[in-house]
């Protein structure tokens, strides 16, 4: 579901990489501080076991706190994908896409045409894996 939303808005295939948190931890070792990995892993285990869907009460409380209706995941991805494409593409392409690992596979397991995501972290929302940006 989430990968399909990213695929639609990025204009390239994004596949969910599965629930293997060992593989995820290995892939993100160079992407975030080491101390964060066990904490993120606990969070992802919780999401895998319990889901991550807000209840009606959660949504109402969030709306009250925000003073407006919360944005949907689809709307969020649409906005962030547009931002990634327009503001970061040229900078990221020049800074990282032409290195020894042009497809970004060492970061996300993806390729130029297909991207595999193993547990996108909140950190990816601001700093997406280069395989999502390079084409």
PDB file of C-alpha atoms in Angstrom:
ATOM      1  CA  UNK A   1       0.000   0.000   0.000  1.00  0.00           C
ATOM      2  CA  UNK A   2       2.649   2.571   1.005  1.00  0.00           C
ATOM      3  CA  UNK A   3       5.014   1.465  -1.757  1.00  0.00           C
ATOM      4  CA  UNK A   4       2.205   1.899  -4.285  1.00  0.00           C
ATOM      5  CA  UNK A   5       1.618   5.450  -3.119  1.00  0.00           C
ATOM      6  CA  UNK A   6       5.328   6.242  -3.449  1.00  0.00           C
ATOM      7  CA  UNK A   7       5.358   4.581  -6.903  1.00  0.00           C
ATOM      8  CA  UNK A   8       2.453   6.705  -8.090  1.00  0.00           C
ATOM      9  CA  UNK A   9       3.892   9.998  -6.908  1.00  0.00           C
ATOM     10  CA  UNK A  10       7.551   9.382  -7.744  1.00  0.00           C
ATOM     11  CA  UNK A  11       6.799   7.941 -11.161  1.00  0.00           C
ATOM     12  CA  UNK A  12       8.998   4.887 -10.624  1.00  0.00           C
ATOM     13  CA  UNK A  13       8.455   1.507  -9.036  1.00  0.00           C
ATOM     14  CA  UNK A  14       8.963   1.352  -5.279  1.00  0.00           C
ATOM     15  CA  UNK A  15       8.607  -2.069  -3.662  1.00  0.00           C
ATOM     16  CA  UNK A  16       8.232  -2.901  -0.004  1.00  0.00           C
ATOM     17  CA  UNK A  17      11.379  -4.741   1.040  1.00  0.00           C
ATOM     18  CA  UNK A  18       9.688  -7.032   3.536  1.00  0.00           C
ATOM     19  CA  UNK A  19       9.706  -7.389   7.290  1.00  0.00           C
ATOM     20  CA  UNK A  20      13.320  -8.514   7.752  1.00  0.00           C
ATOM     21  CA  UNK A  21      14.523  -6.062  10.370  1.00  0.00           C
ATOM     22  CA  UNK A  22      18.008  -7.611  10.400  1.00  0.00           C
ATOM     23  CA  UNK A  23      18.364  -6.698   6.711  1.00  0.00           C
ATOM     24  CA  UNK A  24      16.972  -3.231   7.426  1.00  0.00           C
ATOM     25  CA  UNK A  25      19.425  -2.682  10.304  1.00  0.00           C
ATOM     26  CA  UNK A  26      22.322  -3.722   8.090  1.00  0.00           C
ATOM     27  CA  UNK A  27      21.270  -1.368   5.290  1.00  0.00           C
ATOM     28  CA  UNK A  28      20.845   1.694   7.508  1.00  0.00           C
ATOM     29  CA  UNK A  29      24.112   1.365   9.436  1.00  0.00           C
ATOM     30  CA  UNK A  30      25.675   4.139   7.376  1.00  0.00           C
ATOM     31  CA  UNK A  31      22.538   6.252   7.186  1.00  0.00           C
ATOM     32  CA  UNK A  32      21.821   7.076  10.814  1.00  0.00           C
ATOM     33  CA  UNK A  33      23.597   7.177  14.156  1.00  0.00           C
ATOM     34  CA  UNK A  34      24.175   3.669  15.503  1.00  0.00           C
ATOM     35  CA  UNK A  35      22.322   4.390  18.760  1.00  0.00           C
ATOM     36  CA  UNK A  36      19.101   5.051  16.805  1.00  0.00           C
ATOM     37  CA  UNK A  37      18.965   1.674  15.072  1.00  0.00           C
ATOM     38  CA  UNK A  38      17.789  -0.426  18.068  1.00  0.00           C
ATOM     39  CA  UNK A  39      15.167   2.200  18.924  1.00  0.00           C
ATOM     40  CA  UNK A  40      13.869   2.361  15.363  1.00  0.00           C
ATOM     41  CA  UNK A  41      13.872  -1.437  15.231  1.00  0.00           C
ATOM     42  CA  UNK A  42      11.631  -1.597  18.314  1.00  0.00           C
ATOM     43  CA  UNK A  43       9.281   0.913  16.697  1.00  0.00           C
ATOM     44  CA  UNK A  44       9.170  -1.069  13.424  1.00  0.00           C
ATOM     45  CA  UNK A  45       8.558  -4.338  15.312  1.00  0.00           C
ATOM     46  CA  UNK A  46       5.619  -2.658  17.025  1.00  0.00           C
ATOM     47  CA  UNK A  47       4.237  -1.425  13.695  1.00  0.00           C
ATOM     48  CA  UNK A  48       4.623  -4.900  12.157  1.00  0.00           C
ATOM     49  CA  UNK A  49       2.841  -6.526  15.094  1.00  0.00           C
ATOM     50  CA  UNK A  50       0.167  -3.943  15.881  1.00  0.00           C
ATOM     51  CA  UNK A  51      -0.183  -1.843  12.774  1.00  0.00           C
ATOM     52  CA  UNK A  52      -0.014   1.904  12.564  1.00  0.00           C
ATOM     53  CA  UNK A  53      -3.568   3.002  11.898  1.00  0.00           C
ATOM     54  CA  UNK A  54      -4.985   5.883  13.889  1.00  0.00           C
ATOM     55  CA  UNK A  55      -8.280   5.336  15.662  1.00  0.00           C
ATOM     56  CA  UNK A  56     -11.196   7.702  15.179  1.00  0.00           C
ATOM     57  CA  UNK A  57     -10.391   9.210  18.589  1.00  0.00           C
ATOM     58  CA  UNK A  58      -6.735   9.698  17.566  1.00  0.00           C
ATOM     59  CA  UNK A  59      -7.798  11.530  14.414  1.00  0.00           C
ATOM     60  CA  UNK A  60     -10.258  13.736  16.311  1.00  0.00           C
ATOM     61  CA  UNK A  61      -7.636  14.633  18.927  1.00  0.00           C
ATOM     62  CA  UNK A  62      -5.082  15.373  16.206  1.00  0.00           C
ATOM     63  CA  UNK A  63      -7.571  17.582  14.375  1.00  0.00           C
ATOM     64  CA  UNK A  64      -8.262  19.477  17.591  1.00  0.00           C
ATOM     65  CA  UNK A  65      -4.543  19.960  18.258  1.00  0.00           C
ATOM     66  CA  UNK A  66      -3.784  21.036  14.691  1.00  0.00           C
ATOM     67  CA  UNK A  67      -6.884  23.136  14.256  1.00  0.00           C
ATOM     68  CA  UNK A  68      -7.451  21.408  10.923  1.00  0.00           C
ATOM     69  CA  UNK A  69      -7.981  17.948   9.490  1.00  0.00           C
ATOM     70  CA  UNK A  70      -4.775  15.839   9.458  1.00  0.00           C
ATOM     71  CA  UNK A  71      -3.160  15.295   6.065  1.00  0.00           C
ATOM     72  CA  UNK A  72      -3.551  11.846   4.529  1.00  0.00           C
ATOM     73  CA  UNK A  73      -0.482   9.725   3.811  1.00  0.00           C
ATOM     74  CA  UNK A  74      -1.254  10.022   0.104  1.00  0.00           C
ATOM     75  CA  UNK A  75      -1.298  13.823   0.322  1.00  0.00           C
ATOM     76  CA  UNK A  76       1.929  13.798   2.337  1.00  0.00           C
ATOM     77  CA  UNK A  77       3.744  11.597  -0.213  1.00  0.00           C
ATOM     78  CA  UNK A  78       2.411  13.700  -3.083  1.00  0.00           C
ATOM     79  CA  UNK A  79       3.850  16.841  -1.486  1.00  0.00           C
ATOM     80  CA  UNK A  80       7.171  15.353  -0.401  1.00  0.00           C
ATOM     81  CA  UNK A  81       7.724  13.586  -3.746  1.00  0.00           C
ATOM     82  CA  UNK A  82       7.192  16.866  -5.569  1.00  0.00           C
ATOM     83  CA  UNK A  83       9.670  18.526  -3.208  1.00  0.00           C
ATOM     84  CA  UNK A  84      12.229  15.736  -3.646  1.00  0.00           C
ATOM     85  CA  UNK A  85      11.948  15.966  -7.407  1.00  0.00           C
ATOM     86  CA  UNK A  86      12.114  19.750  -7.703  1.00  0.00           C
ATOM     87  CA  UNK A  87      14.460  20.965  -4.975  1.00  0.00           C
ATOM     88  CA  UNK A  88      16.884  18.126  -4.385  1.00  0.00           C
ATOM     89  CA  UNK A  89      17.265  16.228  -7.638  1.00  0.00           C
ATOM     90  CA  UNK A  90      20.029  18.302  -9.199  1.00  0.00           C
ATOM     91  CA  UNK A  91      21.919  18.733  -5.934  1.00  0.00           C
ATOM     92  CA  UNK A  92      21.636  15.054  -5.014  1.00  0.00           C
ATOM     93  CA  UNK A  93      22.505  13.918  -8.534  1.00  0.00           C
ATOM     94  CA  UNK A  94      25.690  15.986  -8.503  1.00  0.00           C
ATOM     95  CA  UNK A  95      26.647  15.040  -4.969  1.00  0.00           C
ATOM     96  CA  UNK A  96      25.948  11.327  -4.785  1.00  0.00           C
ATOM     97  CA  UNK A  97      24.355   9.688  -7.795  1.00  0.00           C
ATOM     98  CA  UNK A  98      27.476   9.573  -9.938  1.00  0.00           C
ATOM     99  CA  UNK A  99      29.713   7.907  -7.370  1.00  0.00           C
ATOM    100  CA  UNK A 100      30.814   4.269  -7.351  1.00  0.00           C
ATOM    101  CA  UNK A 101      27.301   3.217  -6.367  1.00  0.00           C
ATOM    102  CA  UNK A 102      25.192   5.133  -8.928  1.00  0.00           C
ATOM    103  CA  UNK A 103      22.039   3.139  -8.323  1.00  0.00           C
ATOM    104  CA  UNK A 104      22.125   3.633  -4.564  1.00  0.00           C
ATOM    105  CA  UNK A 105      21.836  -0.118  -4.051  1.00  0.00           C
ATOM    106  CA  UNK A 106      24.148  -0.073  -1.074  1.00  0.00           C
ATOM    107  CA  UNK A 107      21.623   2.140   0.699  1.00  0.00           C
ATOM    108  CA  UNK A 108      18.230   0.867  -0.290  1.00  0.00           C
ATOM    109  CA  UNK A 109      18.630  -2.334  -2.271  1.00  0.00           C
ATOM    110  CA  UNK A 110      17.111  -0.629  -5.282  1.00  0.00           C
ATOM    111  CA  UNK A 111      18.156   0.006  -8.835  1.00  0.00           C
ATOM    112  CA  UNK A 112      17.678   2.858 -11.282  1.00  0.00           C
ATOM    113  CA  UNK A 113      14.379   1.431 -12.476  1.00  0.00           C
ATOM    114  CA  UNK A 114      13.138  -0.183  -9.290  1.00  0.00           C
ATOM    115  CA  UNK A 115      13.581   0.758  -5.681  1.00  0.00           C
ATOM    116  CA  UNK A 116      13.194  -1.617  -2.771  1.00  0.00           C
ATOM    117  CA  UNK A 117      12.485   0.003   0.558  1.00  0.00           C
ATOM    118  CA  UNK A 118      13.152  -1.879   3.776  1.00  0.00           C
ATOM    119  CA  UNK A 119      11.366   0.136   6.433  1.00  0.00           C
ATOM    120  CA  UNK A 120      11.517   3.800   5.510  1.00  0.00           C
ATOM    121  CA  UNK A 121      12.366   5.714   8.642  1.00  0.00           C
ATOM    122  CA  UNK A 122      11.198   9.196   9.583  1.00  0.00           C
ATOM    123  CA  UNK A 123      14.726  10.285   8.674  1.00  0.00           C
ATOM    124  CA  UNK A 124      14.007   9.309   5.048  1.00  0.00           C
ATOM    125  CA  UNK A 125      11.203  11.835   4.910  1.00  0.00           C
ATOM    126  CA  UNK A 126      13.753  14.633   5.048  1.00  0.00           C
ATOM    127  CA  UNK A 127      16.704  12.777   3.514  1.00  0.00           C
ATOM    128  CA  UNK A 128      15.406  10.157   1.066  1.00  0.00           C
ATOM    129  CA  UNK A 129      17.636   7.302  -0.082  1.00  0.00           C
ATOM    130  CA  UNK A 130      19.415   8.433  -3.222  1.00  0.00           C
ATOM    131  CA  UNK A 131      17.904   5.552  -5.199  1.00  0.00           C
ATOM    132  CA  UNK A 132      14.552   7.337  -4.853  1.00  0.00           C
ATOM    133  CA  UNK A 133      15.971  10.520  -6.316  1.00  0.00           C
ATOM    134  CA  UNK A 134      18.338   9.376  -9.050  1.00  0.00           C
ATOM    135  CA  UNK A 135      17.075   8.158 -12.380  1.00  0.00           C
TER     136      UNK A 135
END
